[in-house]
JSON list of C-alpha atoms in Angstrom, two decimals:
[
{"chain": "A", "resi": 1, "resn": "UNK", "atom": "CA", "xyz": [-23.45, -30.35, -17.08]},
{"chain": "A", "resi": 2, "resn": "UNK", "atom": "CA", "xyz": [-21.63, -30.83, -13.79]},
{"chain": "A", "resi": 3, "resn": "UNK", "atom": "CA", "xyz": [-23.37, -32.37, -10.77]},
{"chain": "A", "resi": 4, "resn": "UNK", "atom": "CA", "xyz": [-21.41, -32.32, -7.52]},
{"chain": "A", "resi": 5, "resn": "UNK", "atom": "CA", "xyz": [-22.06, -33.18, -3.90]},
{"chain": "A", "resi": 6, "resn": "UNK", "atom": "CA", "xyz": [-21.27, -35.71, -1.22]},
{"chain": "A", "resi": 7, "resn": "UNK", "atom": "CA", "xyz": [-21.98, -39.32, -0.34]},
{"chain": "A", "resi": 8, "resn": "UNK", "atom": "CA", "xyz": [-25.07, -38.83, 1.79]},
{"chain": "A", "resi": 9, "resn": "UNK", "atom": "CA", "xyz": [-26.50, -35.71, 3.38]},
{"chain": "A", "resi": 10, "resn": "UNK", "atom": "CA", "xyz": [-28.09, -36.66, 6.72]},
{"chain": "A", "resi": 11, "resn": "UNK", "atom": "CA", "xyz": [-25.22, -36.22, 9.16]},
{"chain": "A", "resi": 12, "resn": "UNK", "atom": "CA", "xyz": [-25.91, -34.60, 12.56]},
{"chain": "A", "resi": 13, "resn": "UNK", "atom": "CA", "xyz": [-22.15, -34.02, 12.97]},
{"chain": "A", "resi": 14, "resn": "UNK", "atom": "CA", "xyz": [-22.35, -31.51, 10.09]},
{"chain": "A", "resi": 15, "resn": "UNK", "atom": "CA", "xyz": [-24.47, -29.17, 12.20]},
{"chain": "A", "resi": 16, "resn": "UNK", "atom": "CA", "xyz": [-22.56, -26.03, 13.00]},
{"chain": "A", "resi": 17, "resn": "UNK", "atom": "CA", "xyz": [-20.20, -26.74, 10.09]},
{"chain": "A", "resi": 18, "resn": "UNK", "atom": "CA", "xyz": [-22.27, -27.09, 6.93]},
{"chain": "A", "resi": 19, "resn": "UNK", "atom": "CA", "xyz": [-25.77, -27.10, 8.38]},
{"chain": "A", "resi": 20, "resn": "UNK", "atom": "CA", "xyz": [-26.98, -24.44, 10.84]},
{"chain": "A", "resi": 21, "resn": "UNK", "atom": "CA", "xyz": [-26.60, -25.72, 14.40]},
{"chain": "A", "resi": 22, "resn": "UNK", "atom": "CA", "xyz": [-30.35, -25.68, 15.07]},
{"chain": "A", "resi": 23, "resn": "UNK", "atom": "CA", "xyz": [-31.53, -27.11, 11.74]},
{"chain": "A", "resi": 24, "resn": "UNK", "atom": "CA", "xyz": [-33.95, -30.02, 12.12]},
{"chain": "A", "resi": 25, "resn": "UNK", "atom": "CA", "xyz": [-32.97, -33.28, 10.49]},
{"chain": "A", "resi": 26, "resn": "UNK", "atom": "CA", "xyz": [-36.07, -33.14, 8.31]},
{"chain": "A", "resi": 27, "resn": "UNK", "atom": "CA", "xyz": [-34.80, -29.88, 6.80]},
{"chain": "A", "resi": 28, "resn": "UNK", "atom": "CA", "xyz": [-31.30, -31.08, 5.91]},
{"chain": "A", "resi": 29, "resn": "UNK", "atom": "CA", "xyz": [-32.03, -32.24, 2.37]},
{"chain": "A", "resi": 30, "resn": "UNK", "atom": "CA", "xyz": [-33.79, -29.00, 1.45]},
{"chain": "A", "resi": 31, "resn": "UNK", "atom": "CA", "xyz": [-30.83, -26.97, 2.76]},
{"chain": "A", "resi": 32, "resn": "UNK", "atom": "CA", "xyz": [-28.38, -29.25, 0.96]},
{"chain": "A", "resi": 33, "resn": "UNK", "atom": "CA", "xyz": [-30.31, -29.05, -2.32]},
{"chain": "A", "resi": 34, "resn": "UNK", "atom": "CA", "xyz": [-30.20, -25.25, -2.31]},
{"chain": "A", "resi": 35, "resn": "UNK", "atom": "CA", "xyz": [-26.39, -25.36, -2.31]},
{"chain": "A", "resi": 36, "resn": "UNK", "atom": "CA", "xyz": [-25.42, -28.53, -4.19]},
{"chain": "A", "resi": 37, "resn": "UNK", "atom": "CA", "xyz": [-27.05, -30.19, -7.16]},
{"chain": "A", "resi": 38, "resn": "UNK", "atom": "CA", "xyz": [-26.36, -33.87, -6.61]},
{"chain": "A", "resi": 39, "resn": "UNK", "atom": "CA", "xyz": [-26.01, -36.50, -3.90]},
{"chain": "A", "resi": 40, "resn": "UNK", "atom": "CA", "xyz": [-24.78, -40.08, -3.90]},
{"chain": "A", "resi": 41, "resn": "UNK", "atom": "CA", "xyz": [-26.81, -42.36, -1.65]},
{"chain": "A", "resi": 42, "resn": "UNK", "atom": "CA", "xyz": [-25.15, -45.48, -0.30]},
{"chain": "A", "resi": 43, "resn": "UNK", "atom": "CA", "xyz": [-28.00, -46.71, 1.91]},
{"chain": "A", "resi": 44, "resn": "UNK", "atom": "CA", "xyz": [-29.66, -48.31, -1.12]},
{"chain": "A", "resi": 45, "resn": "UNK", "atom": "CA", "xyz": [-26.70, -50.70, -1.24]},
{"chain": "A", "resi": 46, "resn": "UNK", "atom": "CA", "xyz": [-28.30, -52.44, 1.75]},
{"chain": "A", "resi": 47, "resn": "UNK", "atom": "CA", "xyz": [-31.98, -51.64, 1.34]},
{"chain": "A", "resi": 48, "resn": "UNK", "atom": "CA", "xyz": [-33.97, -49.75, -1.27]},
{"chain": "A", "resi": 49, "resn": "UNK", "atom": "CA", "xyz": [-35.76, -46.82, 0.41]},
{"chain": "A", "resi": 50, "resn": "UNK", "atom": "CA", "xyz": [-39.56, -47.11, 0.51]},
{"chain": "A", "resi": 51, "resn": "UNK", "atom": "CA", "xyz": [-41.64, -45.26, -2.06]},
{"chain": "A", "resi": 52, "resn": "UNK", "atom": "CA", "xyz": [-42.77, -42.66, 0.47]},
{"chain": "A", "resi": 53, "resn": "UNK", "atom": "CA", "xyz": [-39.16, -41.75, 1.28]},
{"chain": "A", "resi": 54, "resn": "UNK", "atom": "CA", "xyz": [-38.19, -41.43, -2.37]},
{"chain": "A", "resi": 55, "resn": "UNK", "atom": "CA", "xyz": [-41.19, -39.22, -3.10]},
{"chain": "A", "resi": 56, "resn": "UNK", "atom": "CA", "xyz": [-40.39, -37.04, -0.10]},
{"chain": "A", "resi": 57, "resn": "UNK", "atom": "CA", "xyz": [-36.80, -36.63, -1.29]},
{"chain": "A", "resi": 58, "resn": "UNK", "atom": "CA", "xyz": [-37.97, -35.63, -4.75]},
{"chain": "A", "resi": 59, "resn": "UNK", "atom": "CA", "xyz": [-40.28, -32.87, -3.52]},
{"chain": "A", "resi": 60, "resn": "UNK", "atom": "CA", "xyz": [-37.63, -31.44, -1.18]},
{"chain": "A", "resi": 61, "resn": "UNK", "atom": "CA", "xyz": [-35.15, -30.82, -3.99]},
{"chain": "A", "resi": 62, "resn": "UNK", "atom": "CA", "xyz": [-35.24, -28.26, -6.82]},
{"chain": "A", "resi": 63, "resn": "UNK", "atom": "CA", "xyz": [-35.54, -29.04, -10.53]},
{"chain": "A", "resi": 64, "resn": "UNK", "atom": "CA", "xyz": [-32.19, -30.15, -11.92]},
{"chain": "A", "resi": 65, "resn": "UNK", "atom": "CA", "xyz": [-31.13, -31.96, -8.75]},
{"chain": "A", "resi": 66, "resn": "UNK", "atom": "CA", "xyz": [-29.89, -35.56, -9.09]},
{"chain": "A", "resi": 67, "resn": "UNK", "atom": "CA", "xyz": [-29.91, -38.57, -6.77]},
{"chain": "A", "resi": 68, "resn": "UNK", "atom": "CA", "xyz": [-27.31, -41.22, -7.62]},
{"chain": "A", "resi": 69, "resn": "UNK", "atom": "CA", "xyz": [-28.40, -44.45, -5.97]},
{"chain": "A", "resi": 70, "resn": "UNK", "atom": "CA", "xyz": [-25.88, -47.16, -5.16]},
{"chain": "A", "resi": 71, "resn": "UNK", "atom": "CA", "xyz": [-27.14, -50.47, -6.54]},
{"chain": "A", "resi": 72, "resn": "UNK", "atom": "CA", "xyz": [-28.07, -53.26, -4.13]},
{"chain": "A", "resi": 73, "resn": "UNK", "atom": "CA", "xyz": [-25.08, -55.32, -3.00]},
{"chain": "A", "resi": 74, "resn": "UNK", "atom": "CA", "xyz": [-26.78, -58.51, -4.17]},
{"chain": "A", "resi": 75, "resn": "UNK", "atom": "CA", "xyz": [-25.96, -57.54, -7.75]},
{"chain": "A", "resi": 76, "resn": "UNK", "atom": "CA", "xyz": [-22.19, -57.57, -7.36]},
{"chain": "A", "resi": 77, "resn": "UNK", "atom": "CA", "xyz": [-21.28, -59.04, -3.97]},
{"chain": "A", "resi": 78, "resn": "UNK", "atom": "CA", "xyz": [-23.47, -62.17, -3.82]},
{"chain": "A", "resi": 79, "resn": "UNK", "atom": "CA", "xyz": [-22.91, -65.64, -5.28]},
{"chain": "A", "resi": 80, "resn": "UNK", "atom": "CA", "xyz": [-23.34, -66.19, -9.01]},
{"chain": "A", "resi": 81, "resn": "UNK", "atom": "CA", "xyz": [-26.39, -68.41, -8.47]},
{"chain": "A", "resi": 82, "resn": "UNK", "atom": "CA", "xyz": [-28.33, -65.43, -7.15]},
{"chain": "A", "resi": 83, "resn": "UNK", "atom": "CA", "xyz": [-30.93, -63.97, -9.54]},
{"chain": "A", "resi": 84, "resn": "UNK", "atom": "CA", "xyz": [-29.02, -60.79, -10.22]},
{"chain": "A", "resi": 85, "resn": "UNK", "atom": "CA", "xyz": [-30.92, -59.85, -13.36]},
{"chain": "A", "resi": 86, "resn": "UNK", "atom": "CA", "xyz": [-34.26, -60.05, -11.57]},
{"chain": "A", "resi": 87, "resn": "UNK", "atom": "CA", "xyz": [-32.97, -57.99, -8.65]},
{"chain": "A", "resi": 88, "resn": "UNK", "atom": "CA", "xyz": [-31.56, -55.36, -11.01]},
{"chain": "A", "resi": 89, "resn": "UNK", "atom": "CA", "xyz": [-34.92, -54.95, -12.71]},
{"chain": "A", "resi": 90, "resn": "UNK", "atom": "CA", "xyz": [-36.75, -54.68, -9.39]},
{"chain": "A", "resi": 91, "resn": "UNK", "atom": "CA", "xyz": [-34.23, -52.13, -8.11]},
{"chain": "A", "resi": 92, "resn": "UNK", "atom": "CA", "xyz": [-34.67, -49.93, -11.18]},
{"chain": "A", "resi": 93, "resn": "UNK", "atom": "CA", "xyz": [-38.45, -50.16, -11.00]},
{"chain": "A", "resi": 94, "resn": "UNK", "atom": "CA", "xyz": [-38.46, -49.01, -7.38]},
{"chain": "A", "resi": 95, "resn": "UNK", "atom": "CA", "xyz": [-36.14, -46.05, -7.75]},
{"chain": "A", "resi": 96, "resn": "UNK", "atom": "CA", "xyz": [-37.80, -44.86, -10.98]},
{"chain": "A", "resi": 97, "resn": "UNK", "atom": "CA", "xyz": [-40.33, -43.00, -8.83]},
{"chain": "A", "resi": 98, "resn": "UNK", "atom": "CA", "xyz": [-37.68, -40.28, -8.43]},
{"chain": "A", "resi": 99, "resn": "UNK", "atom": "CA", "xyz": [-38.42, -39.33, -12.03]},
{"chain": "A", "resi": 100, "resn": "UNK", "atom": "CA", "xyz": [-36.20, -36.62, -13.47]},
{"chain": "A", "resi": 101, "resn": "UNK", "atom": "CA", "xyz": [-34.35, -36.34, -10.14]},
{"chain": "A", "resi": 102, "resn": "UNK", "atom": "CA", "xyz": [-32.80, -39.79, -10.72]},
{"chain": "A", "resi": 103, "resn": "UNK", "atom": "CA", "xyz": [-29.19, -39.78, -11.85]},
{"chain": "A", "resi": 104, "resn": "UNK", "atom": "CA", "xyz": [-26.99, -42.70, -12.89]},
{"chain": "A", "resi": 105, "resn": "UNK", "atom": "CA", "xyz": [-26.94, -45.82, -10.74]},
{"chain": "A", "resi": 106, "resn": "UNK", "atom": "CA", "xyz": [-23.62, -46.54, -8.99]},
{"chain": "A", "resi": 107, "resn": "UNK", "atom": "CA", "xyz": [-22.72, -50.19, -9.60]},
{"chain": "A", "resi": 108, "resn": "UNK", "atom": "CA", "xyz": [-19.84, -51.10, -7.28]},
{"chain": "A", "resi": 109, "resn": "UNK", "atom": "CA", "xyz": [-17.83, -54.31, -7.67]},
{"chain": "A", "resi": 110, "resn": "UNK", "atom": "CA", "xyz": [-15.79, -55.59, -4.68]},
{"chain": "A", "resi": 111, "resn": "UNK", "atom": "CA", "xyz": [-12.02, -56.23, -4.75]},
{"chain": "A", "resi": 112, "resn": "UNK", "atom": "CA", "xyz": [-12.73, -59.97, -4.71]},
{"chain": "A", "resi": 113, "resn": "UNK", "atom": "CA", "xyz": [-14.69, -59.75, -7.97]},
{"chain": "A", "resi": 114, "resn": "UNK", "atom": "CA", "xyz": [-12.36, -60.07, -10.94]},
{"chain": "A", "resi": 115, "resn": "UNK", "atom": "CA", "xyz": [-13.31, -59.21, -14.50]},
{"chain": "A", "resi": 116, "resn": "UNK", "atom": "CA", "xyz": [-16.49, -60.87, -15.75]},
{"chain": "A", "resi": 117, "resn": "UNK", "atom": "CA", "xyz": [-17.80, -58.94, -18.74]},
{"chain": "A", "resi": 118, "resn": "UNK", "atom": "CA", "xyz": [-20.75, -61.31, -19.12]},
{"chain": "A", "resi": 119, "resn": "UNK", "atom": "CA", "xyz": [-21.97, -60.38, -15.65]},
{"chain": "A", "resi": 120, "resn": "UNK", "atom": "CA", "xyz": [-21.35, -56.69, -16.31]},
{"chain": "A", "resi": 121, "resn": "UNK", "atom": "CA", "xyz": [-23.27, -56.84, -19.59]},
{"chain": "A", "resi": 122, "resn": "UNK", "atom": "CA", "xyz": [-26.25, -58.62, -18.03]},
{"chain": "A", "resi": 123, "resn": "UNK", "atom": "CA", "xyz": [-26.46, -56.20, -15.09]},
{"chain": "A", "resi": 124, "resn": "UNK", "atom": "CA", "xyz": [-26.21, -53.07, -17.21]},
{"chain": "A", "resi": 125, "resn": "UNK", "atom": "CA", "xyz": [-28.84, -54.45, -19.54]},
{"chain": "A", "resi": 126, "resn": "UNK", "atom": "CA", "xyz": [-31.19, -55.38, -16.70]},
{"chain": "A", "resi": 127, "resn": "UNK", "atom": "CA", "xyz": [-30.84, -51.99, -15.02]},
{"chain": "A", "resi": 128, "resn": "UNK", "atom": "CA", "xyz": [-31.99, -50.44, -18.26]},
{"chain": "A", "resi": 129, "resn": "UNK", "atom": "CA", "xyz": [-30.70, -46.97, -17.43]},
{"chain": "A", "resi": 130, "resn": "UNK", "atom": "CA", "xyz": [-27.32, -45.21, -17.30]},
{"chain": "A", "resi": 131, "resn": "UNK", "atom": "CA", "xyz": [-25.01, -46.66, -14.67]},
{"chain": "A", "resi": 132, "resn": "UNK", "atom": "CA", "xyz": [-21.51, -45.86, -13.45]},
{"chain": "A", "resi": 133, "resn": "UNK", "atom": "CA", "xyz": [-19.39, -48.95, -12.79]},
{"chain": "A", "resi": 134, "resn": "UNK", "atom": "CA", "xyz": [-16.80, -48.83, -10.02]},
{"chain": "A", "resi": 135, "resn": "UNK", "atom": "CA", "xyz": [-14.24, -51.65, -10.04]},
{"chain": "A", "resi": 136, "resn": "UNK", "atom": "CA", "xyz": [-11.99, -52.47, -7.11]},
{"chain": "A", "resi": 137, "resn": "UNK", "atom": "CA", "xyz": [-9.90, -55.05, -8.96]},
{"chain": "A", "resi": 138, "resn": "UNK", "atom": "CA", "xyz": [-7.59, -53.88, -11.73]},
{"chain": "A", "resi": 139, "resn": "UNK", "atom": "CA", "xyz": [-8.40, -56.85, -14.01]},
{"chain": "A", "resi": 140, "resn": "UNK", "atom": "CA", "xyz": [-11.48, -54.91, -15.16]},
{"chain": "A", "resi": 141, "resn": "UNK", "atom": "CA", "xyz": [-9.49, -52.12, -16.76]},
{"chain": "A", "resi": 142, "resn": "UNK", "atom": "CA", "xyz": [-9.35, -53.27, -20.37]},
{"chain": "A", "resi": 143, "resn": "UNK", "atom": "CA", "xyz": [-10.96, -52.55, -23.73]},
{"chain": "A", "resi": 144, "resn": "UNK", "atom": "CA", "xyz": [-13.51, -55.36, -23.48]},
{"chain": "A", "resi": 145, "resn": "UNK", "atom": "CA", "xyz": [-14.89, -53.89, -20.26]},
{"chain": "A", "resi": 146, "resn": "UNK", "atom": "CA", "xyz": [-14.93, -50.41, -21.73]},
{"chain": "A", "resi": 147, "resn": "UNK", "atom": "CA", "xyz": [-16.79, -51.64, -24.80]},
{"chain": "A", "resi": 148, "resn": "UNK", "atom": "CA", "xyz": [-19.58, -53.14, -22.68]},
{"chain": "A", "resi": 149, "resn": "UNK", "atom": "CA", "xyz": [-19.96, -49.94, -20.65]},
{"chain": "A", "resi": 150, "resn": "UNK", "atom": "CA", "xyz": [-19.99, -47.84, -23.81]},
{"chain": "A", "resi": 151, "resn": "UNK", "atom": "CA", "xyz": [-22.64, -50.07, -25.38]},
{"chain": "A", "resi": 152, "resn": "UNK", "atom": "CA", "xyz": [-24.98, -49.44, -22.44]},
{"chain": "A", "resi": 153, "resn": "UNK", "atom": "CA", "xyz": [-24.39, -45.69, -22.22]},
{"chain": "A", "resi": 154, "resn": "UNK", "atom": "CA", "xyz": [-22.60, -45.93, -18.89]},
{"chain": "A", "resi": 155, "resn": "UNK", "atom": "CA", "xyz": [-19.45, -44.57, -17.27]},
{"chain": "A", "resi": 156, "resn": "UNK", "atom": "CA", "xyz": [-16.28, -45.94, -15.74]},
{"chain": "A", "resi": 157, "resn": "UNK", "atom": "CA", "xyz": [-15.99, -44.55, -12.20]},
{"chain": "A", "resi": 158, "resn": "UNK", "atom": "CA", "xyz": [-12.69, -42.85, -11.43]},
{"chain": "A", "resi": 159, "resn": "UNK", "atom": "CA", "xyz": [-12.14, -43.24, -7.69]},
{"chain": "A", "resi": 160, "resn": "UNK", "atom": "CA", "xyz": [-9.43, -41.42, -5.73]},
{"chain": "A", "resi": 161, "resn": "UNK", "atom": "CA", "xyz": [-8.89, -43.60, -2.67]},
{"chain": "A", "resi": 162, "resn": "UNK", "atom": "CA", "xyz": [-5.62, -45.01, -1.38]},
{"chain": "A", "resi": 163, "resn": "UNK", "atom": "CA", "xyz": [-6.72, -48.63, -0.91]},
{"chain": "A", "resi": 164, "resn": "UNK", "atom": "CA", "xyz": [-8.30, -49.15, -4.36]},
{"chain": "A", "resi": 165, "resn": "UNK", "atom": "CA", "xyz": [-6.78, -49.07, -7.85]},
{"chain": "A", "resi": 166, "resn": "UNK", "atom": "CA", "xyz": [-7.63, -45.91, -9.76]},
{"chain": "A", "resi": 167, "resn": "UNK", "atom": "CA", "xyz": [-9.41, -46.34, -13.06]},
{"chain": "A", "resi": 168, "resn": "UNK", "atom": "CA", "xyz": [-7.91, -44.53, -16.05]},
{"chain": "A", "resi": 169, "resn": "UNK", "atom": "CA", "xyz": [-9.64, -41.52, -17.52]},
{"chain": "A", "resi": 170, "resn": "UNK", "atom": "CA", "xyz": [-11.43, -43.16, -20.44]},
{"chain": "A", "resi": 171, "resn": "UNK", "atom": "CA", "xyz": [-14.04, -41.38, -22.54]},
{"chain": "A", "resi": 172, "resn": "UNK", "atom": "CA", "xyz": [-16.86, -43.89, -23.00]},
{"chain": "A", "resi": 173, "resn": "UNK", "atom": "CA", "xyz": [-19.68, -41.61, -24.10]},
{"chain": "A", "resi": 174, "resn": "UNK", "atom": "CA", "xyz": [-21.84, -38.83, -22.70]},
{"chain": "A", "resi": 175, "resn": "UNK", "atom": "CA", "xyz": [-21.49, -39.70, -18.98]},
{"chain": "A", "resi": 176, "resn": "UNK", "atom": "CA", "xyz": [-18.52, -39.33, -16.59]},
{"chain": "A", "resi": 177, "resn": "UNK", "atom": "CA", "xyz": [-18.38, -40.14, -12.87]},
{"chain": "A", "resi": 178, "resn": "UNK", "atom": "CA", "xyz": [-15.77, -39.34, -10.20]},
{"chain": "A", "resi": 179, "resn": "UNK", "atom": "CA", "xyz": [-15.59, -40.36, -6.52]},
{"chain": "A", "resi": 180, "resn": "UNK", "atom": "CA", "xyz": [-13.12, -38.24, -4.55]},
{"chain": "A", "resi": 181, "resn": "UNK", "atom": "CA", "xyz": [-12.56, -40.00, -1.25]},
{"chain": "A", "resi": 182, "resn": "UNK", "atom": "CA", "xyz": [-9.66, -38.17, 0.39]},
{"chain": "A", "resi": 183, "resn": "UNK", "atom": "CA", "xyz": [-9.20, -34.93, 2.27]},
{"chain": "A", "resi": 184, "resn": "UNK", "atom": "CA", "xyz": [-8.15, -32.21, -0.18]},
{"chain": "A", "resi": 185, "resn": "UNK", "atom": "CA", "xyz": [-6.24, -28.98, 0.09]},
{"chain": "A", "resi": 186, "resn": "UNK", "atom": "CA", "xyz": [-6.51, -26.25, -2.51]},
{"chain": "A", "resi": 187, "resn": "UNK", "atom": "CA", "xyz": [-3.34, -27.59, -4.11]},
{"chain": "A", "resi": 188, "resn": "UNK", "atom": "CA", "xyz": [-4.31, -31.26, -4.10]},
{"chain": "A", "resi": 189, "resn": "UNK", "atom": "CA", "xyz": [-7.78, -30.54, -5.47]},
{"chain": "A", "resi": 190, "resn": "UNK", "atom": "CA", "xyz": [-6.47, -28.44, -8.36]},
{"chain": "A", "resi": 191, "resn": "UNK", "atom": "CA", "xyz": [-5.46, -31.36, -10.66]},
{"chain": "A", "resi": 192, "resn": "UNK", "atom": "CA", "xyz": [-8.89, -32.90, -10.19]},
{"chain": "A", "resi": 193, "resn": "UNK", "atom": "CA", "xyz": [-10.58, -29.62, -11.04]},
{"chain": "A", "resi": 194, "resn": "UNK", "atom": "CA", "xyz": [-8.64, -29.56, -14.31]},
{"chain": "A", "resi": 195, "resn": "UNK", "atom": "CA", "xyz": [-9.58, -33.16, -15.14]},
{"chain": "A", "resi": 196, "resn": "UNK", "atom": "CA", "xyz": [-13.22, -32.46, -14.33]},
{"chain": "A", "resi": 197, "resn": "UNK", "atom": "CA", "xyz": [-13.22, -29.26, -16.40]},
{"chain": "A", "resi": 198, "resn": "UNK", "atom": "CA", "xyz": [-12.04, -31.33, -19.35]},
{"chain": "A", "resi": 199, "resn": "UNK", "atom": "CA", "xyz": [-14.76, -33.91, -18.70]},
{"chain": "A", "resi": 200, "resn": "UNK", "atom": "CA", "xyz": [-17.45, -31.22, -18.54]},
{"chain": "A", "resi": 201, "resn": "UNK", "atom": "CA", "xyz": [-16.30, -29.90, -21.90]},
{"chain": "A", "resi": 202, "resn": "UNK", "atom": "CA", "xyz": [-16.67, -33.31, -23.57]},
{"chain": "A", "resi": 203, "resn": "UNK", "atom": "CA", "xyz": [-19.57, -35.01, -21.76]},
{"chain": "A", "resi": 204, "resn": "UNK", "atom": "CA", "xyz": [-23.25, -34.22, -21.42]},
{"chain": "A", "resi": 205, "resn": "UNK", "atom": "CA", "xyz": [-23.31, -35.17, -17.74]},
{"chain": "A", "resi": 206, "resn": "UNK", "atom": "CA", "xyz": [-20.48, -35.31, -15.19]},
{"chain": "A", "resi": 207, "resn": "UNK", "atom": "CA", "xyz": [-21.01, -36.45, -11.59]},
{"chain": "A", "resi": 208, "resn": "UNK", "atom": "CA", "xyz": [-18.50, -35.87, -8.77]},
{"chain": "A", "resi": 209, "resn": "UNK", "atom": "CA", "xyz": [-19.07, -36.98, -5.18]},
{"chain": "A", "resi": 210, "resn": "UNK", "atom": "CA", "xyz": [-16.82, -36.39, -2.19]},
{"chain": "A", "resi": 211, "resn": "UNK", "atom": "CA", "xyz": [-16.62, -38.58, 0.91]},
{"chain": "A", "resi": 212, "resn": "UNK", "atom": "CA", "xyz": [-18.99, -38.02, 3.84]},
{"chain": "A", "resi": 213, "resn": "UNK", "atom": "CA", "xyz": [-16.91, -35.50, 5.76]},
{"chain": "A", "resi": 214, "resn": "UNK", "atom": "CA", "xyz": [-18.10, -32.17, 7.17]},
{"chain": "A", "resi": 215, "resn": "UNK", "atom": "CA", "xyz": [-15.66, -30.28, 4.96]},
{"chain": "A", "resi": 216, "resn": "UNK", "atom": "CA", "xyz": [-16.77, -32.02, 1.77]},
{"chain": "A", "resi": 217, "resn": "UNK", "atom": "CA", "xyz": [-19.78, -29.79, 0.94]},
{"chain": "A", "resi": 218, "resn": "UNK", "atom": "CA", "xyz": [-17.41, -26.82, 0.72]},
{"chain": "A", "resi": 219, "resn": "UNK", "atom": "CA", "xyz": [-15.16, -28.78, -1.64]},
{"chain": "A", "resi": 220, "resn": "UNK", "atom": "CA", "xyz": [-18.12, -29.68, -3.83]},
{"chain": "A", "resi": 221, "resn": "UNK", "atom": "CA", "xyz": [-19.25, -26.05, -3.96]},
{"chain": "A", "resi": 222, "resn": "UNK", "atom": "CA", "xyz": [-15.75, -24.96, -4.90]},
{"chain": "A", "resi": 223, "resn": "UNK", "atom": "CA", "xyz": [-15.72, -27.53, -7.67]},
{"chain": "A", "resi": 224, "resn": "UNK", "atom": "CA", "xyz": [-19.08, -26.34, -9.00]},
{"chain": "A", "resi": 225, "resn": "UNK", "atom": "CA", "xyz": [-17.81, -22.79, -9.03]},
{"chain": "A", "resi": 226, "resn": "UNK", "atom": "CA", "xyz": [-14.54, -23.57, -10.79]},
{"chain": "A", "resi": 227, "resn": "UNK", "atom": "CA", "xyz": [-15.37, -26.48, -13.09]},
{"chain": "A", "resi": 228, "resn": "UNK", "atom": "CA", "xyz": [-19.06, -25.98, -13.82]},
{"chain": "A", "resi": 229, "resn": "UNK", "atom": "CA", "xyz": [-20.29, -23.93, -16.75]},
{"chain": "A", "resi": 230, "resn": "UNK", "atom": "CA", "xyz": [-22.01, -21.56, -14.34]},
{"chain": "A", "resi": 231, "resn": "UNK", "atom": "CA", "xyz": [-20.79, -20.34, -10.97]},
{"chain": "A", "resi": 232, "resn": "UNK", "atom": "CA", "xyz": [-22.85, -21.12, -7.88]},
{"chain": "A", "resi": 233, "resn": "UNK", "atom": "CA", "xyz": [-24.83, -18.11, -6.72]},
{"chain": "A", "resi": 234, "resn": "UNK", "atom": "CA", "xyz": [-25.03, -18.73, -2.97]}
]
């Protein structure tokens, strides 16, 4: 199944473009969830939302919606001496309250972090749930890395952004994850639609998230209509 959306949803500048001009901020997620079926949340990279916020998000969205939470930066950006395994377990415990609304965790590694499959293995094991690993240093792109991700039921994130190396399209199991971070025309989006169609045909779950731009919800809806198994109705 294809899940598509944007990185974040609470943007006042989207009023009059995606959201109705008079829509209250508290109603944004409900509106978003009626039109898109997934969202990537980057705020959890800095601070895990409180339980009350997570519960509120869950009740505002329909069955089948997915939240993809970006893992805390301490896991991948902090010094090795930091208790990363403990933090990973705590992070997973806190976000588990989302229940069946919880999608894969986004585990982002900085460009300064070169390949360390031992670290990757320990983090994926401690998270204890499907995760999508995004690498910003090309040393990670090898069979040893792919084997660790495959072992834990995860995905290799394919990111389309000029300043980062793009991961190859590698089938590692039932999960696929794309981050499309540019502005797209109909022509420039078409090759991605074809790649994502192929992923949908061979994976149980495919996630695609566009950058936080006011035109991105329309791109995500177009993708759902053209690459998903069912066309969007709204």
